[in-house]
Each structure stands twice: as C-alpha cells, then as structure tokens.
CSV table of N, CA, C and O in Angstrom, one decimal:
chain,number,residue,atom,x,y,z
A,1,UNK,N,111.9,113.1,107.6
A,1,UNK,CA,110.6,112.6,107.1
A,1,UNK,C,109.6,112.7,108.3
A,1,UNK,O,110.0,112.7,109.4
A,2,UNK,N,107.9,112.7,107.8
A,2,UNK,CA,107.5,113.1,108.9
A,2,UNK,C,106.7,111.8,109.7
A,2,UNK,O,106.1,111.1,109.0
A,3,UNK,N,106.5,111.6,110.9
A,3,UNK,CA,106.2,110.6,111.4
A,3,UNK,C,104.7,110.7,111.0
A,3,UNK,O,104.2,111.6,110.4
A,4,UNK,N,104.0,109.5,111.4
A,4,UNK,CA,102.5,109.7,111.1
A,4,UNK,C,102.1,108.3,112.2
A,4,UNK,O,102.9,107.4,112.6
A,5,UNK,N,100.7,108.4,112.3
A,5,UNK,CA,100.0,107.0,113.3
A,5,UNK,C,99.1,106.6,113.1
A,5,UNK,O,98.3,107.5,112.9
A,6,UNK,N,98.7,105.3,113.0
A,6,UNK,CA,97.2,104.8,112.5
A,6,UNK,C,96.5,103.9,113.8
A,6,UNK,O,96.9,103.2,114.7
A,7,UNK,N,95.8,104.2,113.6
A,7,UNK,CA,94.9,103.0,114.6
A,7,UNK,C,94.3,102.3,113.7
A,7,UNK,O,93.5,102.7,112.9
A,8,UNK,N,94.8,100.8,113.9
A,8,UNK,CA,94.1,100.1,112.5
A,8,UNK,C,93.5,98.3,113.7
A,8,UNK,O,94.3,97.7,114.5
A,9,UNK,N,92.4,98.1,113.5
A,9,UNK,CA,91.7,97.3,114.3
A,9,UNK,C,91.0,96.1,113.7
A,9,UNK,O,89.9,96.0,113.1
A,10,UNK,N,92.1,95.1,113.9
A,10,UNK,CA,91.7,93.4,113.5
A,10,UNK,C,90.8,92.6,113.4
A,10,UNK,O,90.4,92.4,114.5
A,11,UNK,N,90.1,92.0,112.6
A,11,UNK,CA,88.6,91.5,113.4
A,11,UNK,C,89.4,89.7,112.2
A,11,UNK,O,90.3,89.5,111.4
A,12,UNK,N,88.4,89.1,112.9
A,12,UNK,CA,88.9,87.7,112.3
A,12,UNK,C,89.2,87.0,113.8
A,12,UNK,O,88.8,87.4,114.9
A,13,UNK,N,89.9,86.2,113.4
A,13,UNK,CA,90.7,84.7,114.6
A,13,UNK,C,92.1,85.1,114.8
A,13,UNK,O,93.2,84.5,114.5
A,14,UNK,N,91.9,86.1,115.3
A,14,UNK,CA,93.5,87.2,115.6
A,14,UNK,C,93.8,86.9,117.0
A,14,UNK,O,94.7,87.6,117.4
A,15,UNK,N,93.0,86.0,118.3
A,15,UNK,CA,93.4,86.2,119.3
A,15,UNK,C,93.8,84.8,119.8
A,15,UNK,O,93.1,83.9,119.5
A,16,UNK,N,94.8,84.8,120.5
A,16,UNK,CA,95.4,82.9,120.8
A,16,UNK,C,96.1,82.6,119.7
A,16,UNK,O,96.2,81.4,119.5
A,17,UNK,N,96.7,83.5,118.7
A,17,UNK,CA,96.9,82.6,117.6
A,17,UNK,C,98.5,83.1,117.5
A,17,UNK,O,99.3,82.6,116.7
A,18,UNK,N,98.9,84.0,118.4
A,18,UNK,CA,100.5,84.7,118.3
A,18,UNK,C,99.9,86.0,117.5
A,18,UNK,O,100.9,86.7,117.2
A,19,UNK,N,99.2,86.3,117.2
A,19,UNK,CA,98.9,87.7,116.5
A,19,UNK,C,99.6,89.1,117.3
A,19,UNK,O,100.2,89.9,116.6
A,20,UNK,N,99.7,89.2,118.5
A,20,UNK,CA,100.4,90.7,118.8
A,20,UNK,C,101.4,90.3,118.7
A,20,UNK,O,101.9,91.2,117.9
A,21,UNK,N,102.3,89.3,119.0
A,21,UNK,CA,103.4,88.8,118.9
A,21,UNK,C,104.2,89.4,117.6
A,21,UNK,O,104.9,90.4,117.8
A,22,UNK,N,103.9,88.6,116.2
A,22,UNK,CA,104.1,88.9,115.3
A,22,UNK,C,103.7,90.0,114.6
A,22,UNK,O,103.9,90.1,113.4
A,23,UNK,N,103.3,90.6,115.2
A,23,UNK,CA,102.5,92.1,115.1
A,23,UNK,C,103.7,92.7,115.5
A,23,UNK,O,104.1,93.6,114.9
A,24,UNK,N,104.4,92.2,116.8
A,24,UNK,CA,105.1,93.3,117.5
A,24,UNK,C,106.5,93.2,116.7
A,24,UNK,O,107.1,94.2,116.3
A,25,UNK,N,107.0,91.3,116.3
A,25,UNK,CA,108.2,91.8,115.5
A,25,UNK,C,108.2,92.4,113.8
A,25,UNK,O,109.2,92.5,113.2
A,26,UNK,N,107.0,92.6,113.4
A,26,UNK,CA,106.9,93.0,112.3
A,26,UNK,C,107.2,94.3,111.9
A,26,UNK,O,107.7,94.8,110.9
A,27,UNK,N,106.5,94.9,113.4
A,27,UNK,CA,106.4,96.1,113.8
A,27,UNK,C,108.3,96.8,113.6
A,27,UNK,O,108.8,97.7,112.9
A,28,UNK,N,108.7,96.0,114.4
A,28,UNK,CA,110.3,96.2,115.5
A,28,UNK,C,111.0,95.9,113.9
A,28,UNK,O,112.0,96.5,113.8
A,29,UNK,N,110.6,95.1,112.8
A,29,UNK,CA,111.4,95.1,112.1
A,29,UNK,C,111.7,96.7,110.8
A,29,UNK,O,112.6,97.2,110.2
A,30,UNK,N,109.7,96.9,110.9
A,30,UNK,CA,109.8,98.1,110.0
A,30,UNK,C,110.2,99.6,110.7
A,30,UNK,O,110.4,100.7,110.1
A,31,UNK,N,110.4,99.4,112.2
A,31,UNK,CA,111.2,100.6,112.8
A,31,UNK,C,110.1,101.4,113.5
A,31,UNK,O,110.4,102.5,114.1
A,32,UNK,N,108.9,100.9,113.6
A,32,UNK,CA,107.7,101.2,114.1
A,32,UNK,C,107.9,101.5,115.3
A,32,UNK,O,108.8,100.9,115.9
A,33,UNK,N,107.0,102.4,115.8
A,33,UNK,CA,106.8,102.6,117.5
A,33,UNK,C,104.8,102.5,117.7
A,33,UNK,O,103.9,102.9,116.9
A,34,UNK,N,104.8,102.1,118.6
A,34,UNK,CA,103.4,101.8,119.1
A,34,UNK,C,102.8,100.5,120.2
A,34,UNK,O,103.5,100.2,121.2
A,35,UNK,N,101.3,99.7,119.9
A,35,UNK,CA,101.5,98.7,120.2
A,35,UNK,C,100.6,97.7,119.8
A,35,UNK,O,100.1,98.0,118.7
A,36,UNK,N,100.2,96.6,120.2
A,36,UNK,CA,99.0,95.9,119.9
A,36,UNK,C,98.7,95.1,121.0
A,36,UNK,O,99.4,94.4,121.6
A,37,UNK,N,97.5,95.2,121.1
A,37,UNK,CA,96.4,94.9,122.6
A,37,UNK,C,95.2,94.2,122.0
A,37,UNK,O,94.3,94.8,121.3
A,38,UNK,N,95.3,92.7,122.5
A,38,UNK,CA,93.4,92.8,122.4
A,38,UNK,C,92.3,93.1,122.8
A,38,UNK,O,92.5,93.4,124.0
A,39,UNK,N,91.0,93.3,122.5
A,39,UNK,CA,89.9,93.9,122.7
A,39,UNK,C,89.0,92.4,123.2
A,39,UNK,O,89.0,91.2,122.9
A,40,UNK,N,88.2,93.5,123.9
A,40,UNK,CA,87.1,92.3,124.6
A,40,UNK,C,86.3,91.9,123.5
A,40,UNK,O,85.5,91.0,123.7
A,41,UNK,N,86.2,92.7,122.0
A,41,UNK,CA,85.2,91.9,121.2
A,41,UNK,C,85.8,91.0,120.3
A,41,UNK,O,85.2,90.7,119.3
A,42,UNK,N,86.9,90.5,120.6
A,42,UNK,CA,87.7,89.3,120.0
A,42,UNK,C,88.6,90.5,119.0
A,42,UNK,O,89.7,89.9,119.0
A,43,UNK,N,88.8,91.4,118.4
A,43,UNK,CA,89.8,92.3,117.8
A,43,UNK,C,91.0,92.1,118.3
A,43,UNK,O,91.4,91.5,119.2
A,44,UNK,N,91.8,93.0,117.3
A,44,UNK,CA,93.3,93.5,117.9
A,44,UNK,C,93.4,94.6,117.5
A,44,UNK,O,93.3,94.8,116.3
A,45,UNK,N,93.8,95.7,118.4
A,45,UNK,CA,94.3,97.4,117.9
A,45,UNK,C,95.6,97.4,117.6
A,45,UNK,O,96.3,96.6,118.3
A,46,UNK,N,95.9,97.7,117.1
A,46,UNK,CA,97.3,97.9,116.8
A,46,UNK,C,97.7,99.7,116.2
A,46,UNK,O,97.2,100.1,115.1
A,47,UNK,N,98.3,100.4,116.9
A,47,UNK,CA,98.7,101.6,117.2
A,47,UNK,C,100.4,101.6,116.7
A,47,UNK,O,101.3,101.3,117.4
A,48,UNK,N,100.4,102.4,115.0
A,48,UNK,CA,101.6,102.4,114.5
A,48,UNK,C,102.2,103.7,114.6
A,48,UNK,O,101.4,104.6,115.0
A,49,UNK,N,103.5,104.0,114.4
A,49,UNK,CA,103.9,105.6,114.7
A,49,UNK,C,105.2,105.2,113.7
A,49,UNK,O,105.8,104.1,113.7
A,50,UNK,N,105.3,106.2,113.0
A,50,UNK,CA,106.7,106.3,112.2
A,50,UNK,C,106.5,106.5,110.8
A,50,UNK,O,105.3,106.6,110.3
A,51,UNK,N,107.7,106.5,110.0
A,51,UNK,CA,107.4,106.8,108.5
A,51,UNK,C,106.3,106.4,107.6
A,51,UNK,O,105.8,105.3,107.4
A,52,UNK,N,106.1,107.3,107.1
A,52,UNK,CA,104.3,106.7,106.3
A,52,UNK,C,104.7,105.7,105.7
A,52,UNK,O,104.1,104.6,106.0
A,53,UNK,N,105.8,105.6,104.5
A,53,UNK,CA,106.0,104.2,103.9
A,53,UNK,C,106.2,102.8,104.7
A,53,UNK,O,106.0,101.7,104.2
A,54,UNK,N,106.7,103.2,106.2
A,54,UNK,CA,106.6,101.8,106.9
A,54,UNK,C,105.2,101.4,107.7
A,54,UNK,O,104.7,100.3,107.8
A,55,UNK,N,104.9,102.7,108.4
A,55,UNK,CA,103.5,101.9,108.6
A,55,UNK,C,102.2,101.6,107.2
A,55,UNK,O,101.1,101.2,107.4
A,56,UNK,N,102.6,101.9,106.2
A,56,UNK,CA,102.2,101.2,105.0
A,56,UNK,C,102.1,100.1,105.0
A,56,UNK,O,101.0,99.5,104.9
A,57,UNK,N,103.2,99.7,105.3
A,57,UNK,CA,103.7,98.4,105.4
A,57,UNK,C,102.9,97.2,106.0
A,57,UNK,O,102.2,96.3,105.5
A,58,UNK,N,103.2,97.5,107.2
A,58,UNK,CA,102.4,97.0,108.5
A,58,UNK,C,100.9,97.3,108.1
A,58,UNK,O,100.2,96.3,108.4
A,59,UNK,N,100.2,98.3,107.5
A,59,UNK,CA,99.1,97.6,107.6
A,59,UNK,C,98.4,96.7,106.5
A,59,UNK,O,97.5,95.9,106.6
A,60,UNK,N,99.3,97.2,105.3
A,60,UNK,CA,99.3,96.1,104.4
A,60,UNK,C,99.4,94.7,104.4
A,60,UNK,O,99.0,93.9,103.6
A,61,UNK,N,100.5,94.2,106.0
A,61,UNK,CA,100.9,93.1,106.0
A,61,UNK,C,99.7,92.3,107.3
A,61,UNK,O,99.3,91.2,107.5
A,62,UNK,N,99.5,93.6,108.0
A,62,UNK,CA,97.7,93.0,108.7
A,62,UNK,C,96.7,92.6,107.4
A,62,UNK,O,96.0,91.6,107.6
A,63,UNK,N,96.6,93.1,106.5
A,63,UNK,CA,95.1,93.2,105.6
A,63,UNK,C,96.0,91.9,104.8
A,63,UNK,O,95.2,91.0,104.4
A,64,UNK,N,97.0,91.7,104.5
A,64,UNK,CA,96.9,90.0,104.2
A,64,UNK,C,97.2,88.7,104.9
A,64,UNK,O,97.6,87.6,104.5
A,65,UNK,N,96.7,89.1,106.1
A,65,UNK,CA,96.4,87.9,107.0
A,65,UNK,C,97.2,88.1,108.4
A,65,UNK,O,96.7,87.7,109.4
A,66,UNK,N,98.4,88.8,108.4
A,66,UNK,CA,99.3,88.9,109.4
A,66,UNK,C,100.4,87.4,109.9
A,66,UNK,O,101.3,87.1,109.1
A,67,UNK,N,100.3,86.4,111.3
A,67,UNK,CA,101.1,85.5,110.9
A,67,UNK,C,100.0,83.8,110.7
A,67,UNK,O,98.9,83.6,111.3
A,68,UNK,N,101.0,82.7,109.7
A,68,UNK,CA,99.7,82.0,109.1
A,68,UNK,C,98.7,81.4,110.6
A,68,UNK,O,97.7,80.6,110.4
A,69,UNK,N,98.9,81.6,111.3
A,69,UNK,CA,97.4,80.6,112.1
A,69,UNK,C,96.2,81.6,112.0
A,69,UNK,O,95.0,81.3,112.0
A,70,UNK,N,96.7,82.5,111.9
A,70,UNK,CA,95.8,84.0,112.1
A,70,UNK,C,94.5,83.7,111.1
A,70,UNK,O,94.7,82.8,110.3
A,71,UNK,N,93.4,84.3,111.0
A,71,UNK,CA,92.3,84.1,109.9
A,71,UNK,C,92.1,86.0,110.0
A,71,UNK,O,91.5,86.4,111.1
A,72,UNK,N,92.4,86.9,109.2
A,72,UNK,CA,91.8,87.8,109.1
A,72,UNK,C,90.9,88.3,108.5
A,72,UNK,O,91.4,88.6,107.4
A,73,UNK,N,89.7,88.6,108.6
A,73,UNK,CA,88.7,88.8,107.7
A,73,UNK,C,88.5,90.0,107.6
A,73,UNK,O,87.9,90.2,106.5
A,74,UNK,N,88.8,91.4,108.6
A,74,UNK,CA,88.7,92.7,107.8
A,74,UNK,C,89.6,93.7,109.1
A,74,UNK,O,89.7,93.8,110.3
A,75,UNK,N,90.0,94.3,108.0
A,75,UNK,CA,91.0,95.6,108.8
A,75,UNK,C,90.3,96.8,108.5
A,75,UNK,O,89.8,97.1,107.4
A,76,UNK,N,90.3,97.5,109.9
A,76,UNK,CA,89.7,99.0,109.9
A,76,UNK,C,90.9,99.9,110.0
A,76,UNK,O,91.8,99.4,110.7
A,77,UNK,N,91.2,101.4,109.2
A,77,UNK,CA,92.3,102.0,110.4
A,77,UNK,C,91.6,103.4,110.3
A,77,UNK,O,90.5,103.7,109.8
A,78,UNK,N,92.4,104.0,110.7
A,78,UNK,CA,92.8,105.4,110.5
A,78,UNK,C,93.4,106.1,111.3
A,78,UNK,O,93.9,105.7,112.3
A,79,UNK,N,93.5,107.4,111.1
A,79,UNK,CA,94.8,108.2,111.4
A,79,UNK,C,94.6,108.6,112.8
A,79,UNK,O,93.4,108.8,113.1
A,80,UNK,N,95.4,108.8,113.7
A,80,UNK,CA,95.5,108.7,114.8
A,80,UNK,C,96.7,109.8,115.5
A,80,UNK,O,97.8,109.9,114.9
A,81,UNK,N,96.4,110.4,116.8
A,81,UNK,CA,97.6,111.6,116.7
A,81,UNK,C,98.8,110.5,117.1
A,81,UNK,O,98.6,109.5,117.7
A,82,UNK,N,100.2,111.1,116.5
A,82,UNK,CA,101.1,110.2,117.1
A,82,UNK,C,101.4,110.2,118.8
A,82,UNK,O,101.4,111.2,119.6
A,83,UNK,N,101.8,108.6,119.1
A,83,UNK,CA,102.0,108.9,120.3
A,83,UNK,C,103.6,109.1,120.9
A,83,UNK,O,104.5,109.5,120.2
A,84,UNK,N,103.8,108.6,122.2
A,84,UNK,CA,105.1,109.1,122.6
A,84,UNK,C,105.2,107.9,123.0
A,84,UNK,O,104.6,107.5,124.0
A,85,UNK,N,106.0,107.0,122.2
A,85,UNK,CA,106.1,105.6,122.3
A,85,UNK,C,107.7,105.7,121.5
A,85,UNK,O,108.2,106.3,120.5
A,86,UNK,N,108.2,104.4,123.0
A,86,UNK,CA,110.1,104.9,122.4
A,86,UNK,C,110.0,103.0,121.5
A,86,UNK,O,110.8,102.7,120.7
A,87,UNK,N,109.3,102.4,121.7
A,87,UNK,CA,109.4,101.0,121.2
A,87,UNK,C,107.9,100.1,121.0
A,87,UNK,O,106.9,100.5,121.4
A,88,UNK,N,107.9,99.1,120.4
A,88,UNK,CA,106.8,98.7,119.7
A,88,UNK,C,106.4,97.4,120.8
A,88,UNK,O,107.0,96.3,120.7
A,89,UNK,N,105.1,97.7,121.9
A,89,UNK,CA,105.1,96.6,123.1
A,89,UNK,C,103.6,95.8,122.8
A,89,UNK,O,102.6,96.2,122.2
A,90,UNK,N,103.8,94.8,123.4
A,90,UNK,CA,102.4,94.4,123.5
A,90,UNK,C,101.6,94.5,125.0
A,90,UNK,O,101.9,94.2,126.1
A,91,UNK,N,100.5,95.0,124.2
A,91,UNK,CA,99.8,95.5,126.0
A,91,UNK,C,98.8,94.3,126.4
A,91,UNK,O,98.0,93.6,125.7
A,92,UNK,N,99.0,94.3,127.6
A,92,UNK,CA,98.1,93.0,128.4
A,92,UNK,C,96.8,93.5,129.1
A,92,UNK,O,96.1,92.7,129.7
C-alpha cells in the first residue's frame, strides 16, 4: 500500500492541554510516522506519514476535537511530501 503525508495544522486551545501528547499516541496507535510541534501562533502541526486510510483517521480524529480538554475550532491540512520518519515524536 502506498504511503502518503499530510500537514494538517490545529487552531483552537490545543496548547497546555496534552494535545501533542495524545496526538502522538493516537498517532503510535494508527501505525503513523511523523510528528506534532507547537507554533508560536498558538497552533499545532502535526505531520502524518503512512497508509491513507490511517492517516484518515488521525485527521478525522483532530477535526472532532482531538483529546477532551482540547477546544478545536478549525483544521487545515494538506498533502505533504512524505518524510523519513522511523516513529511518531513530539517536537519541542
């Protein structure tokens, strides 16, 4: 199957709230490679790599809120070249 990557970018009360965190095991659960980093304009990027149907997944599970303290109010993505990422980290 063929891998694929999105850059999909959080806006809402995604930061202090465990958002990469739960980003990253959601990630680690759908088999994902990538990562998720906050941005200085209060966002979160989140950079998926792997089968289309799982990062489906994942961004479907950002655009309904991600985990509950989180307040998401809108997801951006799009496609993105894949990267060379062996596991799903969170960047500081």
């Amino acid at each position: 199957m063929a891998t694929v990557s999105i850059a999909a970018y959080v806006y809402g009360m995604v930061q202090g709230v465990g958002f990469r965190f739960a980003t990253q095991h959601q990630a680690t659960g759908l088999g994902l490679t990538g990562y998720a980093r906050n941005l200085e304009d209060g966002s979160v990027e989140v950079v998926a790599c792997g089968e289309q149907e799982k990062v489906d997944q994942l961004l479907a599970w950002l655009k309904q809120g991600g985990p509950k303290h989180a307040r998401v109010d809108r997801v951006l993505s799009e496609p993105t070249a894949p990267g060379h990422y062996s596991d799903f980290k969170i960047k500081y």
